[in-house]
PDB file of C-alpha atoms in Angstrom:
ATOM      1  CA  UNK A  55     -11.335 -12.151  27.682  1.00 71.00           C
ATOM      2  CA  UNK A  56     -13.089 -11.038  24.254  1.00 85.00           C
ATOM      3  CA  UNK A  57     -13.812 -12.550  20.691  1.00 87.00           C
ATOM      4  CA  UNK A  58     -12.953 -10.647  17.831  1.00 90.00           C
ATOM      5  CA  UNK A  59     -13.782 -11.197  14.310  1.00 92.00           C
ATOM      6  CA  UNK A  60     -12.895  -8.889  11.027  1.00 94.00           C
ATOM      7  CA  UNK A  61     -11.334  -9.773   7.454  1.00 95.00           C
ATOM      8  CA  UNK A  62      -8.132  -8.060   6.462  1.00 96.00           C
ATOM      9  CA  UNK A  63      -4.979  -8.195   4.419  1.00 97.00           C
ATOM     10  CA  UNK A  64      -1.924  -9.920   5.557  1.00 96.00           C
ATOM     11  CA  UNK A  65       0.751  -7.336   5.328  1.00 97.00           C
ATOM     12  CA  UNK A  66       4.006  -9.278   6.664  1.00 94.00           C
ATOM     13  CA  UNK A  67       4.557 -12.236   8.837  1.00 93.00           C
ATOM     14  CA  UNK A  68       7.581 -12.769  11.897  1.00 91.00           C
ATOM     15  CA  UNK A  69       9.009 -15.729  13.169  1.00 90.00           C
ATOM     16  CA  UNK A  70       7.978 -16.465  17.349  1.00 88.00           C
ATOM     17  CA  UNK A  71       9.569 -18.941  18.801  1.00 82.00           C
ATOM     18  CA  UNK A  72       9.707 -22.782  17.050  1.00 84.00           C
ATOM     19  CA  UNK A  73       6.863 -22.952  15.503  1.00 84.00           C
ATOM     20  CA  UNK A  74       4.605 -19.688  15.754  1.00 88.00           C
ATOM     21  CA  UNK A  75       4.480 -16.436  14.047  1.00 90.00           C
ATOM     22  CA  UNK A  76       3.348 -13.339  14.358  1.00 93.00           C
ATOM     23  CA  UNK A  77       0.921 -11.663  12.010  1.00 94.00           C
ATOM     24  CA  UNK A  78       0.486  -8.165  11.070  1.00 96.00           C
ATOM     25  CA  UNK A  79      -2.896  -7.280   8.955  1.00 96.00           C
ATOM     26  CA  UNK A  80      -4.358  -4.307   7.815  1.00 97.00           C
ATOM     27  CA  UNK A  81      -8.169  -5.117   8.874  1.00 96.00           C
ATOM     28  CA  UNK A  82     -11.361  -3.518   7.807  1.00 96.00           C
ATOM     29  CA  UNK A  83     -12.591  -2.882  11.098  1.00 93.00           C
ATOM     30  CA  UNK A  84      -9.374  -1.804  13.449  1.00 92.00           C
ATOM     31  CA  UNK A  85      -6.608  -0.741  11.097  1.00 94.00           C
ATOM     32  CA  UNK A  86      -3.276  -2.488  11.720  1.00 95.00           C
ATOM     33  CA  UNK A  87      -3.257  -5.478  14.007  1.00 94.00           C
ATOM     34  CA  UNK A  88      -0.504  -7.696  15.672  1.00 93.00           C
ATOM     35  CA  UNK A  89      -1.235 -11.051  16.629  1.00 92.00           C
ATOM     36  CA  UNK A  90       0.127 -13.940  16.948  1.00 93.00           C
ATOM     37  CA  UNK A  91      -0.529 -16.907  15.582  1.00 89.00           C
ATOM     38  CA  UNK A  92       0.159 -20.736  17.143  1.00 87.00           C
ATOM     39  CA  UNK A  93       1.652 -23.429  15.256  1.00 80.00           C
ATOM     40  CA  UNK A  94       1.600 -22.221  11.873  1.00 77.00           C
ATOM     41  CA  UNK A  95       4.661 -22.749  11.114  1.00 74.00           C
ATOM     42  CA  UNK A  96       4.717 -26.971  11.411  1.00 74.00           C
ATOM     43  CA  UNK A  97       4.692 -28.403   8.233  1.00 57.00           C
ATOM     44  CA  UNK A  98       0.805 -29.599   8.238  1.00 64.00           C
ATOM     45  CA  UNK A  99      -0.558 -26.382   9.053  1.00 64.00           C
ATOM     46  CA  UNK A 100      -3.496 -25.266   6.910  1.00 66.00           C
ATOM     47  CA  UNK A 101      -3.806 -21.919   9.211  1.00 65.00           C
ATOM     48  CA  UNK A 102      -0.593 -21.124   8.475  1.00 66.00           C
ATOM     49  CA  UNK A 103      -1.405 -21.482   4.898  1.00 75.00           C
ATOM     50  CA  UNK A 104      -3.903 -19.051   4.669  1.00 83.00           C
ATOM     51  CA  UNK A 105      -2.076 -16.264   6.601  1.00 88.00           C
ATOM     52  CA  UNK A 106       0.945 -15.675   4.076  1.00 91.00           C
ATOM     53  CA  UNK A 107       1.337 -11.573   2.786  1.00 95.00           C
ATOM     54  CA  UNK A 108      -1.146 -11.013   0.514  1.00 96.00           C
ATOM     55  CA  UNK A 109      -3.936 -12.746   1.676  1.00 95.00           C
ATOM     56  CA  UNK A 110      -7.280 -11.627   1.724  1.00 96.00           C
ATOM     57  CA  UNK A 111      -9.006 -13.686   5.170  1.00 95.00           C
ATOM     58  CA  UNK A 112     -11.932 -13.275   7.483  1.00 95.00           C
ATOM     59  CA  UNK A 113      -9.867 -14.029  10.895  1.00 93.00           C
ATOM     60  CA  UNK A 114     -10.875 -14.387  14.938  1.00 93.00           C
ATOM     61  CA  UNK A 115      -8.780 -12.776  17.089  1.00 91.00           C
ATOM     62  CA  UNK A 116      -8.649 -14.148  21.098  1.00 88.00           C
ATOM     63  CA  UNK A 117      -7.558 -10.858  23.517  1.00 84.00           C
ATOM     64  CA  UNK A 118      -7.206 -10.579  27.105  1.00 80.00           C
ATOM     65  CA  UNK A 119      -9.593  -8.000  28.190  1.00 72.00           C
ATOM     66  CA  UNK A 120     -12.552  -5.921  26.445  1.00 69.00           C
ATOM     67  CA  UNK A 121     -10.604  -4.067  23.667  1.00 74.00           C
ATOM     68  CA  UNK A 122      -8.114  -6.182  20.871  1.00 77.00           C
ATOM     69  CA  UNK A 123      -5.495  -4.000  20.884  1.00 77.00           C
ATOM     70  CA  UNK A 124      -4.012  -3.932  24.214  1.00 69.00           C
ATOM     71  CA  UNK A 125      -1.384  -4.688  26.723  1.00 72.00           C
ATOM     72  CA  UNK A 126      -0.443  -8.294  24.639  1.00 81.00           C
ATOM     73  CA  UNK A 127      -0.955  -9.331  21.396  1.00 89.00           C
ATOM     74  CA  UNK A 128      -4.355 -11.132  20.837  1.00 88.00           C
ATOM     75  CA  UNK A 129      -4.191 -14.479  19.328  1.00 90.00           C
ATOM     76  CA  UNK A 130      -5.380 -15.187  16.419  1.00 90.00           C
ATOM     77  CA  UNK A 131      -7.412 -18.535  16.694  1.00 88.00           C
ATOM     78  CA  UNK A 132      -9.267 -18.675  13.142  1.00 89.00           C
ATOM     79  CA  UNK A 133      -8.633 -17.419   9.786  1.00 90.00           C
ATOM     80  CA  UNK A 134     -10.565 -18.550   6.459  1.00 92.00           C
ATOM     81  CA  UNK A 135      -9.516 -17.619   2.980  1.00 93.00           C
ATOM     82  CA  UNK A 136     -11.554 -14.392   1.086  1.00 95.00           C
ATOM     83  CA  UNK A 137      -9.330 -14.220  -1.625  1.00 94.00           C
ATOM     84  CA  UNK A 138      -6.179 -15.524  -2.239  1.00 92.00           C
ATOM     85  CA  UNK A 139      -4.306 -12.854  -4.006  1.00 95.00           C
ATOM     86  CA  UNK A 140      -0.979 -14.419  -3.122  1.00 93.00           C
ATOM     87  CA  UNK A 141      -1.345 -16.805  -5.978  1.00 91.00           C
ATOM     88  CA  UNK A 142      -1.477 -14.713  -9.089  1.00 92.00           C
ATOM     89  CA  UNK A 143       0.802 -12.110  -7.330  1.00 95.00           C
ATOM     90  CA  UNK A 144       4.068 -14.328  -6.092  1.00 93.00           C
ATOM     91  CA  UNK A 145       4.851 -16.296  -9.643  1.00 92.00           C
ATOM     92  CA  UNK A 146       5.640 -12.877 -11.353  1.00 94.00           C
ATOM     93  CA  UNK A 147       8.469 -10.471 -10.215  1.00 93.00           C
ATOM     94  CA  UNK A 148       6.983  -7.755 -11.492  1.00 94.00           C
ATOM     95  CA  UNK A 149       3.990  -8.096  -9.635  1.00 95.00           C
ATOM     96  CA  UNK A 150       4.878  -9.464  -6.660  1.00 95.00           C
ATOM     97  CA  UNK A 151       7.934  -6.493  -6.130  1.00 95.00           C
ATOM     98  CA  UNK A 152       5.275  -3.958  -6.494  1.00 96.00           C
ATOM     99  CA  UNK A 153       2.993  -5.843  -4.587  1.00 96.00           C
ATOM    100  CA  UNK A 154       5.642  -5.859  -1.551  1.00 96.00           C
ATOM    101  CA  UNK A 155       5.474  -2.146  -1.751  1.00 96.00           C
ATOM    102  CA  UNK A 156       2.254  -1.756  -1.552  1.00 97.00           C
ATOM    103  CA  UNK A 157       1.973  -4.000   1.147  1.00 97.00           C
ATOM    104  CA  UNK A 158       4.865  -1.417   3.305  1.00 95.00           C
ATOM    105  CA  UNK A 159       3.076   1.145   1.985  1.00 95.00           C
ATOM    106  CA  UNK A 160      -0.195   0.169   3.892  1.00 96.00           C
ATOM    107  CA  UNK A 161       1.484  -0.628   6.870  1.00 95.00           C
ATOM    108  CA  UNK A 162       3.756   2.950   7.248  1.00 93.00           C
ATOM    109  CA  UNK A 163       0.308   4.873   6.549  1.00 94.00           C
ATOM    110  CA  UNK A 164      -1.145   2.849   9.579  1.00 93.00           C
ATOM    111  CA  UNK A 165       1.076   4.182  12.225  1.00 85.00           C
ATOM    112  CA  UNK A 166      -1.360   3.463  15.106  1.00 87.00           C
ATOM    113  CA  UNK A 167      -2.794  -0.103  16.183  1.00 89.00           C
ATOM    114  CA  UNK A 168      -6.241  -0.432  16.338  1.00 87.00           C
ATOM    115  CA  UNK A 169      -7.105   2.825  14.618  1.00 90.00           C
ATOM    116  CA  UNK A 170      -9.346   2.065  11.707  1.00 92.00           C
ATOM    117  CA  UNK A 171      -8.123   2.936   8.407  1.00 94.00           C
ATOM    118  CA  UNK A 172     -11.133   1.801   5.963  1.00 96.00           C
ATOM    119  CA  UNK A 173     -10.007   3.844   3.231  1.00 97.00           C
ATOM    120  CA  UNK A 174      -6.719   2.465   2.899  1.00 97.00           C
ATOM    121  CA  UNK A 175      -7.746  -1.106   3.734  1.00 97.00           C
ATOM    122  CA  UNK A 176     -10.338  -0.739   0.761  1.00 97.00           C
ATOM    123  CA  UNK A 177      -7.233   0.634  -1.419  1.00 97.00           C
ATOM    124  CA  UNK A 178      -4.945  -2.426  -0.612  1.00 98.00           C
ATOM    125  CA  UNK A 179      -7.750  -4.965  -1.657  1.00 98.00           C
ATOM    126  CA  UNK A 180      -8.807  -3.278  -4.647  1.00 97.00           C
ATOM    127  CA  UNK A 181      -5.183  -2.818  -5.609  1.00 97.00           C
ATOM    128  CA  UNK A 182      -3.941  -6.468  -4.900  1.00 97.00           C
ATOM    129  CA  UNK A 183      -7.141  -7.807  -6.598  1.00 97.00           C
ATOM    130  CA  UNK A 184      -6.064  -5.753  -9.822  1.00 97.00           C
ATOM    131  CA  UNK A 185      -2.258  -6.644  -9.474  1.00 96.00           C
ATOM    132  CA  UNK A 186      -3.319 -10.680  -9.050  1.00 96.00           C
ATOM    133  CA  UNK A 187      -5.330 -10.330 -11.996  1.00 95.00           C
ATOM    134  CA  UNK A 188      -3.136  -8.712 -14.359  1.00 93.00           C
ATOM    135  CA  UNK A 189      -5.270  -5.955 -15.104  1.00 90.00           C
ATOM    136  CA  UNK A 190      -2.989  -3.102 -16.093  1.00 96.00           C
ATOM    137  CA  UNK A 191       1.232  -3.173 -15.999  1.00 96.00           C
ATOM    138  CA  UNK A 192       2.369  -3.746 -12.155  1.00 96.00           C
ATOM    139  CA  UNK A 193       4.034  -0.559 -12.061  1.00 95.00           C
ATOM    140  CA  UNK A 194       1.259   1.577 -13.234  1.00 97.00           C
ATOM    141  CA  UNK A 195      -0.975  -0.260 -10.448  1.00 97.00           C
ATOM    142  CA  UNK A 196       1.727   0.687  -7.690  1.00 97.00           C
ATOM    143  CA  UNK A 197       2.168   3.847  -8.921  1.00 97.00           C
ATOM    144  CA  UNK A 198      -1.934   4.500  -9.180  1.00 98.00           C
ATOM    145  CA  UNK A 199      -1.966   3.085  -5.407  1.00 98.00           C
ATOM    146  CA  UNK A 200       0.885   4.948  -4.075  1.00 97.00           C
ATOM    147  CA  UNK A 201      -0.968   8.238  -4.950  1.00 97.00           C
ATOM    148  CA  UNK A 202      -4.487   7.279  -3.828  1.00 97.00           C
ATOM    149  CA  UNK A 203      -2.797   6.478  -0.379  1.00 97.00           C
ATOM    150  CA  UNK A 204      -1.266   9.967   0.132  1.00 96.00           C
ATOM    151  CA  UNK A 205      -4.413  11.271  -1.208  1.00 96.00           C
ATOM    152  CA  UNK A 206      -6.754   9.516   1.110  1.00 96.00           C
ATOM    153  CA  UNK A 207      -4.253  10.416   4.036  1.00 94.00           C
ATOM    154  CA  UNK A 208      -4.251  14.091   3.369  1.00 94.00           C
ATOM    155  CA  UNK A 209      -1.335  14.288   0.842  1.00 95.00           C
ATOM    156  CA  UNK A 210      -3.197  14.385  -2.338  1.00 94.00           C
ATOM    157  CA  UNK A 211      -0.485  16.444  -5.007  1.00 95.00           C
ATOM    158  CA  UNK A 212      -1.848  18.594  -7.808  1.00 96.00           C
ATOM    159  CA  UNK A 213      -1.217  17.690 -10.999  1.00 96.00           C
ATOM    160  CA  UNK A 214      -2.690  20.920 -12.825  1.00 94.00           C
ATOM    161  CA  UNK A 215      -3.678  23.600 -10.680  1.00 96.00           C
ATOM    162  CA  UNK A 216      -0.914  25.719  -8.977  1.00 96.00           C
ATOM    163  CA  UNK A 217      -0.978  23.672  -5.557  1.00 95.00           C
ATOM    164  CA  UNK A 218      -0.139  27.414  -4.195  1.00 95.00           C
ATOM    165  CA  UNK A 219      -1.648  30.077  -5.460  1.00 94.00           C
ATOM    166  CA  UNK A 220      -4.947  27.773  -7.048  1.00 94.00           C
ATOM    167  CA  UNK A 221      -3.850  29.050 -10.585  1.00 95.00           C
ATOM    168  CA  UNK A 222      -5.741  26.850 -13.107  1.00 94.00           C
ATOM    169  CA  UNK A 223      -3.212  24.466 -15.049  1.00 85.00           C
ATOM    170  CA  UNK A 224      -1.890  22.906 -16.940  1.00 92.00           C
ATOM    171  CA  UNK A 225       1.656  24.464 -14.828  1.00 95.00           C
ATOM    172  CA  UNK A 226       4.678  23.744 -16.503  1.00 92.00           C
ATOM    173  CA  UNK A 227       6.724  23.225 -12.800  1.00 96.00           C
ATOM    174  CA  UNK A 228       7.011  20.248 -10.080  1.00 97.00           C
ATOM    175  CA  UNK A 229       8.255  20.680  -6.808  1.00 96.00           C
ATOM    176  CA  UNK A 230       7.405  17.815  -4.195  1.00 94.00           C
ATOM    177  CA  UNK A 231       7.514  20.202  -1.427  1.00 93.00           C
ATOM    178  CA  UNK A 232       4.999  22.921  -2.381  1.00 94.00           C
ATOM    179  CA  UNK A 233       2.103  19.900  -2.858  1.00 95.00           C
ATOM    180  CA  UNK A 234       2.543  19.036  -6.732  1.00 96.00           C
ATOM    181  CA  UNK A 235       2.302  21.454  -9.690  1.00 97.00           C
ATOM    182  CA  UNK A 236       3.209  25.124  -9.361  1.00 96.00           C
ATOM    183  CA  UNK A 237       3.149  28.149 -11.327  1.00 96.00           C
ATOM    184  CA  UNK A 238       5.977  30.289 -12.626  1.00 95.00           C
ATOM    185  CA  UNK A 239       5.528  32.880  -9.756  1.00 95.00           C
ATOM    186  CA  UNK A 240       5.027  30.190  -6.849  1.00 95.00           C
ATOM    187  CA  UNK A 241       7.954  27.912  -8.462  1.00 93.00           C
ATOM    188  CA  UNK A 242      10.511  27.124  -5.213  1.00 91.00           C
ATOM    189  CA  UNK A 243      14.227  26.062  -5.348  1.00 91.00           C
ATOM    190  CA  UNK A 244      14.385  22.466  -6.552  1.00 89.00           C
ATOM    191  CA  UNK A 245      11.042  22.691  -8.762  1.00 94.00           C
ATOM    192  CA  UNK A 246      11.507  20.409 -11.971  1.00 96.00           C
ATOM    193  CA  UNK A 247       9.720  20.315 -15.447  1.00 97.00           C
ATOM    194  CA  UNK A 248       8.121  17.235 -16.173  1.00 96.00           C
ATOM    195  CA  UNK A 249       6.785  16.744 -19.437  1.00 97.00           C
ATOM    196  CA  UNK A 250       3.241  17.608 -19.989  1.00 96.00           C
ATOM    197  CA  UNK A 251       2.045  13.778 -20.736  1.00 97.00           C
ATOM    198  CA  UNK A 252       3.734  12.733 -17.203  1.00 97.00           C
ATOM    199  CA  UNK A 253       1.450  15.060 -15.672  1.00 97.00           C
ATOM    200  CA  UNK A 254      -1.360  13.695 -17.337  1.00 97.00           C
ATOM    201  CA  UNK A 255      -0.393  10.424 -16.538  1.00 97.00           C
ATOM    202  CA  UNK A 256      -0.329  10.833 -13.424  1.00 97.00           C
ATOM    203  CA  UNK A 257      -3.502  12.677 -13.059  1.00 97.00           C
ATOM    204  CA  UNK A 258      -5.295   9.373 -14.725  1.00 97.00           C
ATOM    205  CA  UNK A 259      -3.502   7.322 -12.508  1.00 97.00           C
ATOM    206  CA  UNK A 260      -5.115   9.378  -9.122  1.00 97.00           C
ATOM    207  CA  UNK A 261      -8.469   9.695 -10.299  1.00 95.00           C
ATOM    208  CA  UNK A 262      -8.445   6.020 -12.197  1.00 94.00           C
ATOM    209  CA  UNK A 263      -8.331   6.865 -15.863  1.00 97.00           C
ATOM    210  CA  UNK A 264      -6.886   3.513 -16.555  1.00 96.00           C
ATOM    211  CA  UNK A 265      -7.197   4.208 -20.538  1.00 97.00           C
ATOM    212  CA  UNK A 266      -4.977   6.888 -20.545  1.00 96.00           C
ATOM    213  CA  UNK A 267      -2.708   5.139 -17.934  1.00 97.00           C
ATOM    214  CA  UNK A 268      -2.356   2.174 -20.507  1.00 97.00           C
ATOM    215  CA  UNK A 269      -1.444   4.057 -23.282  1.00 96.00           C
ATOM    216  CA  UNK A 270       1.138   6.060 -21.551  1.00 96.00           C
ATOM    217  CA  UNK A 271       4.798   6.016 -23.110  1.00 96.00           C
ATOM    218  CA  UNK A 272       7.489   4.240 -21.277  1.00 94.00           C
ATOM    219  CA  UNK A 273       9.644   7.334 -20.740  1.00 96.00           C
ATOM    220  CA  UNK A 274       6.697   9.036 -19.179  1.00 96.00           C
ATOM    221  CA  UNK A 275       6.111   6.212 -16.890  1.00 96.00           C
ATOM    222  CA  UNK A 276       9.660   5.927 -15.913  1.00 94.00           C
ATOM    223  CA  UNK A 277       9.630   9.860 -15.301  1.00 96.00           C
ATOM    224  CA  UNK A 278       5.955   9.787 -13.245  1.00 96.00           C
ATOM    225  CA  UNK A 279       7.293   6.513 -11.002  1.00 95.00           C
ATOM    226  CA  UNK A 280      10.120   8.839 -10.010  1.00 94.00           C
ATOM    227  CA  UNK A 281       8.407  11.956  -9.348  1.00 96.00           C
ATOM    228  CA  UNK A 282       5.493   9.452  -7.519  1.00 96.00           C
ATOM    229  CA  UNK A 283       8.726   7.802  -5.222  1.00 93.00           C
ATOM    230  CA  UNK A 284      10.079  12.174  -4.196  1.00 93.00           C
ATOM    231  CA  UNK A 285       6.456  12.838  -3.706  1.00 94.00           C
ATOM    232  CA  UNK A 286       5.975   9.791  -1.096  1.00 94.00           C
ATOM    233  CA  UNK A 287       9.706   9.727   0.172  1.00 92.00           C
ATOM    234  CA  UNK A 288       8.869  13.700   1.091  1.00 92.00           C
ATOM    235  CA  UNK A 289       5.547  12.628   3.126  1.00 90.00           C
ATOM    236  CA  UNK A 290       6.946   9.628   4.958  1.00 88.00           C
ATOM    237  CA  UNK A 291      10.378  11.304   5.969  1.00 78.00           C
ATOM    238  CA  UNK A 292      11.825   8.147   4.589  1.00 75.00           C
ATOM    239  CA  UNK A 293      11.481   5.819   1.132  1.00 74.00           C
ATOM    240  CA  UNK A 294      10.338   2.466   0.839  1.00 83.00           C
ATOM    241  CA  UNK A 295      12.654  -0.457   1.532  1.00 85.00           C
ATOM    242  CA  UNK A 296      10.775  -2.146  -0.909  1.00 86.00           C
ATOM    243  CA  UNK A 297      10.856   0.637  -4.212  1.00 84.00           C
ATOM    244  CA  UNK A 298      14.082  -0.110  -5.072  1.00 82.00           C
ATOM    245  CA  UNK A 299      13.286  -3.761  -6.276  1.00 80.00           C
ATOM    246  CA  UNK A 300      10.158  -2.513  -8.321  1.00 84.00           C
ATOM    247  CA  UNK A 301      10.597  -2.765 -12.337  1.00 64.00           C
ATOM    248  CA  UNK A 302       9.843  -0.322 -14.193  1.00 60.00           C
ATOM    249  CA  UNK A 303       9.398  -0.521 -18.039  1.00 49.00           C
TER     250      UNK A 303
END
C-alpha cells in the first residue's frame, strides 16, 4: 500500500454508488488517472467541492501496491485547490463549451493510464488559465489549444511550407490528409483553398501570435475553426462530442 501525491486538472467526474464518484485527472506527474473518490457527493462535502472539471488541485492518491495505476483504482484521500478555473469558466457559454472540449481533448490524447503526458498537462493549464481569465475570444483559445495538442503529439500541420515536398510557402492548397498546406504538384483529391489570412491565422494561433489572432476577421475564424475540427477529426479517427456545442463568432 503506497502514497501518492501530484497536482492535476480535473477532466470529468462519474457517479459510484450513493454518494462517491469517480475522478479522472490529467496529472503532471502520471498522465491520466482514475480514482475514486469517497463521499463527495453528500451535500457538506468540501472535497467534493474542489474536484469539479476544471479544477486545478494538488491531490493524494491511496493505491494498493507499489505503483498508482494498477489492478484497482487508487483512492483519492486529499485534494487542495491550485487554481480554481471552474469559476470564471462555467458562468459563460462560450467559455465553458470550449472549455469542455478542451477538457475531451486532453483526455483522448492520453490514451494510456499512468503514462506521463507533461506537455499536454502544461497545455490544459495554460489554456484553462487563459479561457478563465478572458484573455482572448474562447474560440480562438480552443482553436490555439487544439493545434498545440496535435503538435505536441506528433501531428503538428503546416501552414506554409508544402507539408510534402518542403516547398517554401505561402501554398495556396489544404488537404487534412497530406499534414496541412500543399503545393500545386503535391495537391491530393479533396485538397481545399483557404484564404490566405486563415492560414495566417492559424499559423499565429500554433506558434502563439495572439496579436494577429485578435485581429483576425470573423469569416476567417469561422473558416480556420473548421479546417482546425477536419484536421483533429482526421488524427483521432473520430470528432469531439463536445465541438458541436462550441460558438463560434
Amino acid at each position: 500500500m503506497s502514497l501518492f501525491r501530484d497536482d492535476g486538472v480535473v477532466l470529468r467526474t462519474q457517479k459510484l454508488g450513493e454518494a462517491d464518484r469517480i475522478i479522472t485527472l490529467l496529472t503532471r506527474g502520471h498522465g491520466r488517472v482514475r480514482a475514486v473518490a469517497r463521499g463527495v457527493r453528500r451535500t457538506k462535502s468540501k472535497f467534493g467541492a474542489r474536484l469539479e472539471p476544471f479544477s486545478h488541485v494538488d491531490v493524494q492518491f491511496f493505491a494498493r501496491g507499489s505503483e498508482l495505476i494498477g489492478r484497482g483504482l487508487p483512492l483519492c484521500t486529499q485534494s487542495e485547490t491550485i487554481a480554481p478555473y471552474g469559476g470564471g469558466i462555467v458562468s459563460d457559454y462560450a467559455r465553458y463549451t470550449a472549455g469542455t472540449a478542451m477538457l475531451e481533448t486532453a483526455e483522448r490524447f492520453t490514451d494510456h493510464e499512468g503514462e506521463p503526458a507533461v506537455q499536454q498537462y502544461l497545455l490544459l493549464v495554460g489554456g484553462l488559465r487563459t479561457l478563465a481569465n478572458g484573455e482572448h475570444a474562447p474560440h480562438l483559445v480552443l482553436d490555439a489549444f487544439l493545434l498545440r495538442s496535435l503538435a505536441v503529439n506528433g501531428y503538428a500541420p503546416s501552414f506554409s511550407d508544402c507539408a510534402k515536398c518542403g516547398m517554401p510557402g505561402p501554398n495556396r492548397f489544404f488537404s487534412v490528409a497530406a499534414g496541412g498546406s500543399v503545393c500545386v504538384d503535391c495537391r491530393v483529391p479533396g485538397s481545399v483553398v483557404p484564404s490566405p489570412q486563415t492560414l495566417e491565422l492559424l499559423a499565429a494561433l500554433l506558434t502563439g501570435d495572439w496579436e494577429t489572432a485578435d485581429a483576425s476577421e470573423p469569416r476567417h475564424v469561422r473558416e480556420g475553426s473548421g479546417l482546425v475540427s477536419a484536421y483533429l477529426h482526421w488524427h483521432l479517427e473520430r470528432g469531439l462530442r463536445s465541438l458541436r456545442y462550441v460558438e463560434k463568432s
